[in-house]
Amino acid sequence: MIVAELFEPRRFRLFESERVPPGPGEIQVRVRHVGICGSDLHYYAEGSIGDVVIRYPVVLGHEPTGEITGGGTGVTGITTGARVLLEPALFCYHCEQCHSGRHNLCDNIRFLSSPPEPGFFREYVNLPAHNVLPMPDSLDSETATLFEPLAVVLHSLQFAHIQLGETLAVFGAGPIGLLTLAALRMTGAGRIWVIEPRAERRELAMQLGASAVIDPAGTDAVRDILRETGKRGVDCAIDCATKAGTIQAACAVTRSAGRTIVTGIPSEPQTEVNFHVLRRKELTIYNIRRSNHETPAAIAMLEANPKLFRTLITHRMDLAQANAAFDMLETGSGGAAKIVISI
């Protein structure tokens, strides 16, 4: 089978690898499409996420869809050729966090594409049967790759108890920010401001239902939002960018007793936060770690409006174009937002 591996910073190569048969309880899947995630981009450009450092070579990609090609012993009820979604997280199911229902915090988690586990930039993969989910007939394989990041978004909104009609500010209109916006609009949020420096992404945000977009390079976003809300601020601010002071700005525009969500993954392990703003406003800050049981809701949301979510996918490229795809996302060239790789 063909595999794309990152063998040094910013450089992929393709190679042939043995196709291993599925083990007991496993399903083998022919991977068809994989979305590129922001965490993939961190590994590509920086070689790490926080204290998780990759050892080259590594196989990235954890937003996959595909087709069943077979099953190992003990697997029943599968259909060869059936289209499926693939959950990248493998939980132990016996640690304290798993027993408490917070599987996303599993002490022994194996997350495919996070070191040392290989991801899905390969033609075939074997997974435990419970990690292979049926793909709804109404979804195409490319759009369905959004199920994994959308589940993360829904986890953030549920975790922070977002309510009908609340006002929100979303910092960053990359894929996670745009998915956050789409989910908020579909679940009845009130006025939503989106803060994003790239013009093409601000345009996408308007298409997805933003009430207003702000270019932080051209104006003071905090001042503008506070002015428009009569100095009250928004009920909740969501930092999907985590760059250049966005967490500070998110806290600044959040009303007293409001909530700030940090969904994005920062490049820097530390950032400045004005503690007095947090203290005086008695803010609650929610940090998000992947998703936790939100996959069914994410699939249902994609089914409800596939045309809306297809808007996010700006580019479709082949596995052999992995270097070009990641370069586009890192540099912001070509108006790229979400890129889906065909395997």
Coordinates of C-alpha atoms in Angstrom, one line a residue:
M1 CA 0.0 0.0 0.0
I2 CA 1.0 3.6 -0.5
V3 CA 1.9 5.7 2.6
A4 CA 2.8 9.4 2.9
E5 CA 5.2 10.0 5.8
L6 CA 6.7 13.2 7.1
F7 CA 10.4 12.4 7.2
E8 CA 11.7 15.9 8.2
P9 CA 10.2 19.3 8.9
R10 CA 7.9 20.3 6.0
R11 CA 8.8 17.4 3.8
F12 CA 6.6 14.4 2.9
R13 CA 7.6 11.4 0.8
L14 CA 5.5 8.5 -0.6
F15 CA 6.6 4.9 -0.2
E16 CA 5.3 1.3 -0.5
S17 CA 4.4 -0.6 2.7
E18 CA 3.1 -4.0 3.4
R19 CA -0.7 -4.3 3.8
V20 CA -1.1 -6.1 7.1
P21 CA -4.3 -8.2 7.5
P22 CA -6.8 -7.2 10.2
G23 CA -6.3 -8.8 13.6
P24 CA -9.0 -10.3 15.9
G25 CA -11.9 -7.8 16.4
E26 CA -10.5 -5.5 13.8
I27 CA -11.9 -4.1 10.5
Q28 CA -9.7 -3.3 7.6
V29 CA -10.6 -0.1 5.7
R30 CA -9.5 1.4 2.4
V31 CA -8.9 5.0 3.3
R32 CA -10.4 7.4 0.7
H33 CA -10.3 10.9 2.1
V34 CA -8.5 12.6 5.0
G35 CA -9.0 16.2 6.1
I36 CA -5.9 18.2 7.2
C37 CA -6.2 19.4 10.8
G38 CA -4.4 22.3 12.5
S39 CA -2.6 19.8 14.7
D40 CA -1.2 18.1 11.6
L41 CA 0.1 21.5 10.6
H42 CA 1.8 22.0 13.9
Y43 CA 3.6 18.7 13.5
Y44 CA 4.5 19.5 9.9
A45 CA 6.0 23.0 10.6
E46 CA 7.1 22.8 14.3
G47 CA 7.7 19.1 14.9
S48 CA 5.7 19.2 18.1
I49 CA 2.6 20.2 20.0
G50 CA 3.6 21.4 23.4
D51 CA 5.7 18.7 25.0
V52 CA 4.6 16.1 22.5
V53 CA 7.5 15.9 20.1
I54 CA 7.5 13.7 17.0
R55 CA 10.2 11.3 16.0
Y56 CA 10.7 11.2 12.2
P57 CA 9.4 9.6 10.1
V58 CA 5.7 10.0 11.1
V59 CA 2.4 9.4 9.4
L60 CA -0.1 12.2 9.9
G61 CA -3.9 12.6 9.3
H62 CA -6.8 11.9 11.7
E63 CA -9.9 13.0 9.9
P64 CA -10.6 10.0 7.7
T65 CA -13.3 8.3 5.7
G66 CA -13.1 5.1 3.7
E67 CA -14.6 1.8 2.7
I68 CA -14.6 -1.6 4.4
T69 CA -12.4 -4.2 2.8
G70 CA -12.6 -7.0 5.4
G71 CA -12.6 -8.1 9.0
G72 CA -10.6 -10.2 11.4
T73 CA -11.8 -13.1 13.4
G74 CA -14.8 -12.3 15.6
V75 CA -16.0 -9.5 13.4
T76 CA -19.5 -10.0 12.1
G77 CA -22.2 -8.0 10.3
I78 CA -19.9 -6.0 8.0
T79 CA -20.3 -5.4 4.3
T80 CA -17.3 -5.1 2.0
G81 CA -17.4 -1.8 0.2
A82 CA -19.6 -0.1 2.9
R83 CA -18.6 3.6 3.3
V84 CA -17.5 4.4 6.8
L85 CA -16.2 7.1 9.2
L86 CA -13.1 6.2 11.3
E87 CA -12.7 7.3 14.9
P88 CA -8.9 8.0 15.5
A89 CA -9.0 7.7 19.3
L90 CA -8.3 4.3 20.9
F91 CA -9.3 4.3 24.6
C92 CA -8.3 1.9 27.3
Y93 CA -11.8 1.8 28.9
H94 CA -10.4 0.9 32.4
C95 CA -8.6 4.1 33.7
E96 CA -10.2 6.6 36.1
Q97 CA -11.1 9.0 33.3
C98 CA -12.7 6.3 31.1
H99 CA -14.7 5.0 34.1
S100 CA -15.9 8.6 34.7
G101 CA -17.1 8.9 31.1
R102 CA -14.4 11.4 30.1
H103 CA -12.8 9.2 27.5
N104 CA -11.1 12.2 25.8
L105 CA -8.9 12.4 28.9
C106 CA -8.0 8.7 28.9
D107 CA -4.8 8.1 30.7
N108 CA -3.7 5.5 28.2
I109 CA -5.2 7.0 25.0
R110 CA -3.7 6.1 21.6
F111 CA -4.6 8.7 19.1
L112 CA -3.8 7.8 15.5
S113 CA -1.5 10.5 14.0
S114 CA -0.2 11.6 17.4
P115 CA 3.2 10.2 18.3
P116 CA 4.0 7.3 18.4
E117 CA 0.8 6.2 16.5
P118 CA 0.7 6.4 12.7
G119 CA -2.2 8.4 11.2
F120 CA -4.3 7.9 8.1
F121 CA -2.2 9.2 5.2
R122 CA -2.0 5.6 4.0
E123 CA -4.2 3.4 1.8
Y124 CA -5.2 0.8 4.3
V125 CA -5.7 0.8 8.1
N126 CA -6.9 -1.8 10.6
L127 CA -9.1 -0.5 13.5
P128 CA -11.1 -2.0 16.3
A129 CA -14.6 -2.6 15.0
H130 CA -16.1 0.0 17.4
N131 CA -14.0 2.7 15.8
V132 CA -15.6 2.1 12.4
L133 CA -18.9 3.9 12.0
P134 CA -21.4 3.8 9.1
M135 CA -21.4 6.8 6.8
P136 CA -24.9 8.2 6.1
D137 CA -26.0 7.8 2.5
S138 CA -26.7 11.6 2.3
L139 CA -23.0 12.5 2.9
D140 CA -20.2 12.4 0.4
S141 CA -16.9 11.0 1.5
E142 CA -15.1 14.4 1.5
T143 CA -17.7 16.3 3.5
A144 CA -17.9 13.4 6.0
T145 CA -14.3 14.0 7.0
L146 CA -15.5 17.0 8.9
F147 CA -17.2 14.8 11.5
E148 CA -14.0 14.6 13.7
P149 CA -13.3 18.4 14.0
L150 CA -17.0 19.1 14.2
A151 CA -17.2 16.7 17.2
V152 CA -14.5 18.8 18.9
V153 CA -16.5 21.9 18.2
L154 CA -19.7 20.4 19.7
H155 CA -17.7 19.3 22.7
S156 CA -16.6 22.8 23.3
L157 CA -20.1 24.3 23.0
Q158 CA -21.6 21.6 25.2
F159 CA -18.8 21.9 27.8
A160 CA -19.3 25.6 28.1
H161 CA -23.1 25.4 28.2
I162 CA -23.8 27.6 25.2
Q163 CA -27.5 28.7 25.4
L164 CA -30.0 29.7 22.8
G165 CA -29.8 33.3 21.7
E166 CA -26.4 34.1 23.4
T167 CA -24.0 36.6 21.9
L168 CA -20.6 35.3 20.9
A169 CA -17.2 36.3 19.5
V170 CA -15.2 33.8 17.5
F171 CA -11.5 34.6 17.2
G172 CA -10.1 32.9 14.1
A173 CA -11.9 31.7 10.9
G174 CA -9.8 28.7 10.1
P175 CA -11.5 25.4 9.9
I176 CA -12.2 25.1 13.6
G177 CA -13.5 28.7 13.8
L178 CA -15.7 28.2 10.7
L179 CA -17.1 25.0 12.0
T180 CA -17.8 26.7 15.4
L181 CA -19.6 29.5 13.5
A182 CA -21.7 27.0 11.5
A183 CA -22.6 25.0 14.6
L184 CA -23.5 28.1 16.6
R185 CA -25.7 29.3 13.7
M186 CA -27.5 26.0 13.4
T187 CA -28.1 25.7 17.2
G188 CA -29.8 29.2 17.6
A189 CA -27.0 31.5 18.7
G190 CA -27.7 35.2 18.8
R191 CA -25.3 37.8 17.3
I192 CA -21.9 36.4 16.3
W193 CA -18.8 38.4 15.7
V194 CA -15.9 36.7 13.8
I195 CA -12.4 38.2 14.1
E196 CA -10.1 37.1 11.3
P197 CA -7.2 38.8 9.4
R198 CA -7.6 37.0 6.1
A199 CA -10.1 38.5 3.7
E200 CA -11.1 35.2 2.0
R201 CA -11.8 33.6 5.4
R202 CA -13.9 36.6 6.5
E203 CA -15.9 36.1 3.3
L204 CA -16.4 32.4 4.2
A205 CA -17.5 33.5 7.7
M206 CA -20.2 35.7 6.2
Q207 CA -21.4 32.9 4.0
L208 CA -21.7 30.7 7.0
G209 CA -23.8 33.1 9.0
A210 CA -21.6 35.5 10.9
S211 CA -23.5 38.6 12.0
A212 CA -20.3 40.7 11.6
V213 CA -16.7 40.2 10.7
I214 CA -13.8 42.2 11.9
D215 CA -10.3 42.5 10.4
P216 CA -8.0 42.9 13.5
A217 CA -5.3 44.4 11.3
G218 CA -7.5 47.3 10.4
T219 CA -9.3 48.1 13.6
D220 CA -9.4 47.4 17.4
A221 CA -11.7 44.3 17.6
V222 CA -12.1 44.6 21.4
R223 CA -13.1 48.3 21.2
D224 CA -15.5 47.7 18.3
I225 CA -17.3 44.8 20.1
L226 CA -17.5 46.6 23.4
R227 CA -18.9 49.6 21.6
E228 CA -21.5 47.6 19.8
T229 CA -22.6 45.8 22.9
G230 CA -22.9 49.0 25.0
K231 CA -19.7 48.0 26.9
R232 CA -21.4 44.8 28.2
G233 CA -19.4 42.4 26.0
V234 CA -20.5 39.0 24.7
D235 CA -21.8 36.1 26.7
C236 CA -19.0 33.9 25.4
A237 CA -15.9 34.4 23.4
I238 CA -14.2 31.4 21.7
D239 CA -10.5 31.5 20.8
C240 CA -10.0 29.3 17.8
A241 CA -6.8 31.1 16.8
T242 CA -4.6 31.2 20.0
K243 CA -2.1 33.5 18.3
A244 CA -0.7 36.9 19.1
G245 CA -2.8 37.8 22.1
T246 CA -6.2 36.4 21.0
I247 CA -6.8 34.8 24.4
Q248 CA -6.3 38.3 26.0
A249 CA -8.7 39.8 23.5
A250 CA -11.2 37.0 24.0
C251 CA -11.2 37.6 27.8
A252 CA -11.5 41.4 27.2
V253 CA -14.7 41.1 25.1
T254 CA -16.4 38.6 27.4
R255 CA -19.0 40.1 29.8
S256 CA -18.8 39.8 33.5
A257 CA -19.6 36.3 34.7
G258 CA -19.2 35.2 31.1
R259 CA -17.3 32.3 29.6
T260 CA -14.2 32.1 27.4
I261 CA -13.4 28.9 25.5
V262 CA -10.0 28.0 24.2
T263 CA -10.5 25.6 21.3
G264 CA -7.4 26.3 19.2
I265 CA -4.0 24.8 19.8
P266 CA -1.3 27.5 20.4
S267 CA 2.2 27.3 19.0
E268 CA 3.6 28.7 22.2
P269 CA 3.3 26.8 25.5
Q270 CA 2.8 30.0 27.4
T271 CA 0.9 33.3 26.8
E272 CA 0.1 36.4 28.8
V273 CA -3.3 36.7 30.4
N274 CA -4.4 39.7 32.4
F275 CA -5.4 38.0 35.7
H276 CA -7.2 41.1 36.9
V277 CA -9.6 40.9 34.0
L278 CA -10.4 37.3 34.9
R279 CA -10.7 38.2 38.6
R280 CA -12.8 41.4 38.2
K281 CA -15.2 39.8 35.7
E282 CA -15.2 36.4 37.5
L283 CA -14.7 34.7 34.1
T284 CA -14.8 31.0 33.5
I285 CA -12.2 29.7 31.0
Y286 CA -12.9 26.3 29.3
N287 CA -10.0 24.4 27.8
I288 CA -11.0 21.8 25.2
R289 CA -9.3 18.5 24.7
R290 CA -10.6 16.8 21.5
S291 CA -14.2 15.4 21.7
N292 CA -16.1 13.2 24.1
H293 CA -19.1 11.3 22.8
E294 CA -20.2 14.1 20.4
T295 CA -19.6 12.1 17.2
P296 CA -23.2 11.1 16.7
A297 CA -24.3 14.7 17.1
A298 CA -21.6 15.8 14.6
I299 CA -22.8 13.3 12.0
A300 CA -26.4 14.4 12.5
M301 CA -25.4 18.0 12.0
L302 CA -23.5 17.2 8.8
E303 CA -26.6 15.3 7.6
A304 CA -28.9 18.2 8.4
N305 CA -27.0 20.6 6.1
P306 CA -24.3 19.0 4.0
K307 CA -24.3 21.9 1.5
L308 CA -23.4 24.4 4.2
F309 CA -20.5 22.3 5.4
R310 CA -19.2 21.6 2.0
T311 CA -18.6 25.4 1.8
L312 CA -15.7 24.9 4.2
I313 CA -13.7 22.6 1.9
T314 CA -11.8 25.0 -0.4
H315 CA -9.3 22.6 -1.9
R316 CA -9.2 18.9 -2.8
M317 CA -5.7 17.4 -3.4
D318 CA -4.1 14.0 -3.9
L319 CA -1.8 12.3 -1.5
A320 CA 1.1 13.0 -3.8
Q321 CA 0.4 16.7 -3.3
A322 CA 0.8 16.6 0.5
N323 CA 3.7 19.0 0.5
A324 CA 1.9 21.5 -1.6
A325 CA -1.3 21.2 0.5
F326 CA 0.5 21.8 3.8
D327 CA 2.5 24.7 2.3
M328 CA -0.7 26.3 1.2
L329 CA -2.2 26.1 4.7
E330 CA 1.0 27.3 6.4
T331 CA 1.5 30.3 4.1
G332 CA -2.2 31.1 3.6
S333 CA -1.7 31.0 -0.2
G334 CA -4.5 30.2 -2.6
G335 CA -7.3 31.1 -0.2
A336 CA -7.1 27.7 1.5
A337 CA -9.3 27.0 4.5
K338 CA -10.0 23.3 4.7
I339 CA -8.1 20.9 2.5
V340 CA -9.1 17.3 2.0
I341 CA -6.6 14.8 0.7
S342 CA -7.7 12.0 -1.6
I343 CA -5.8 8.7 -0.8

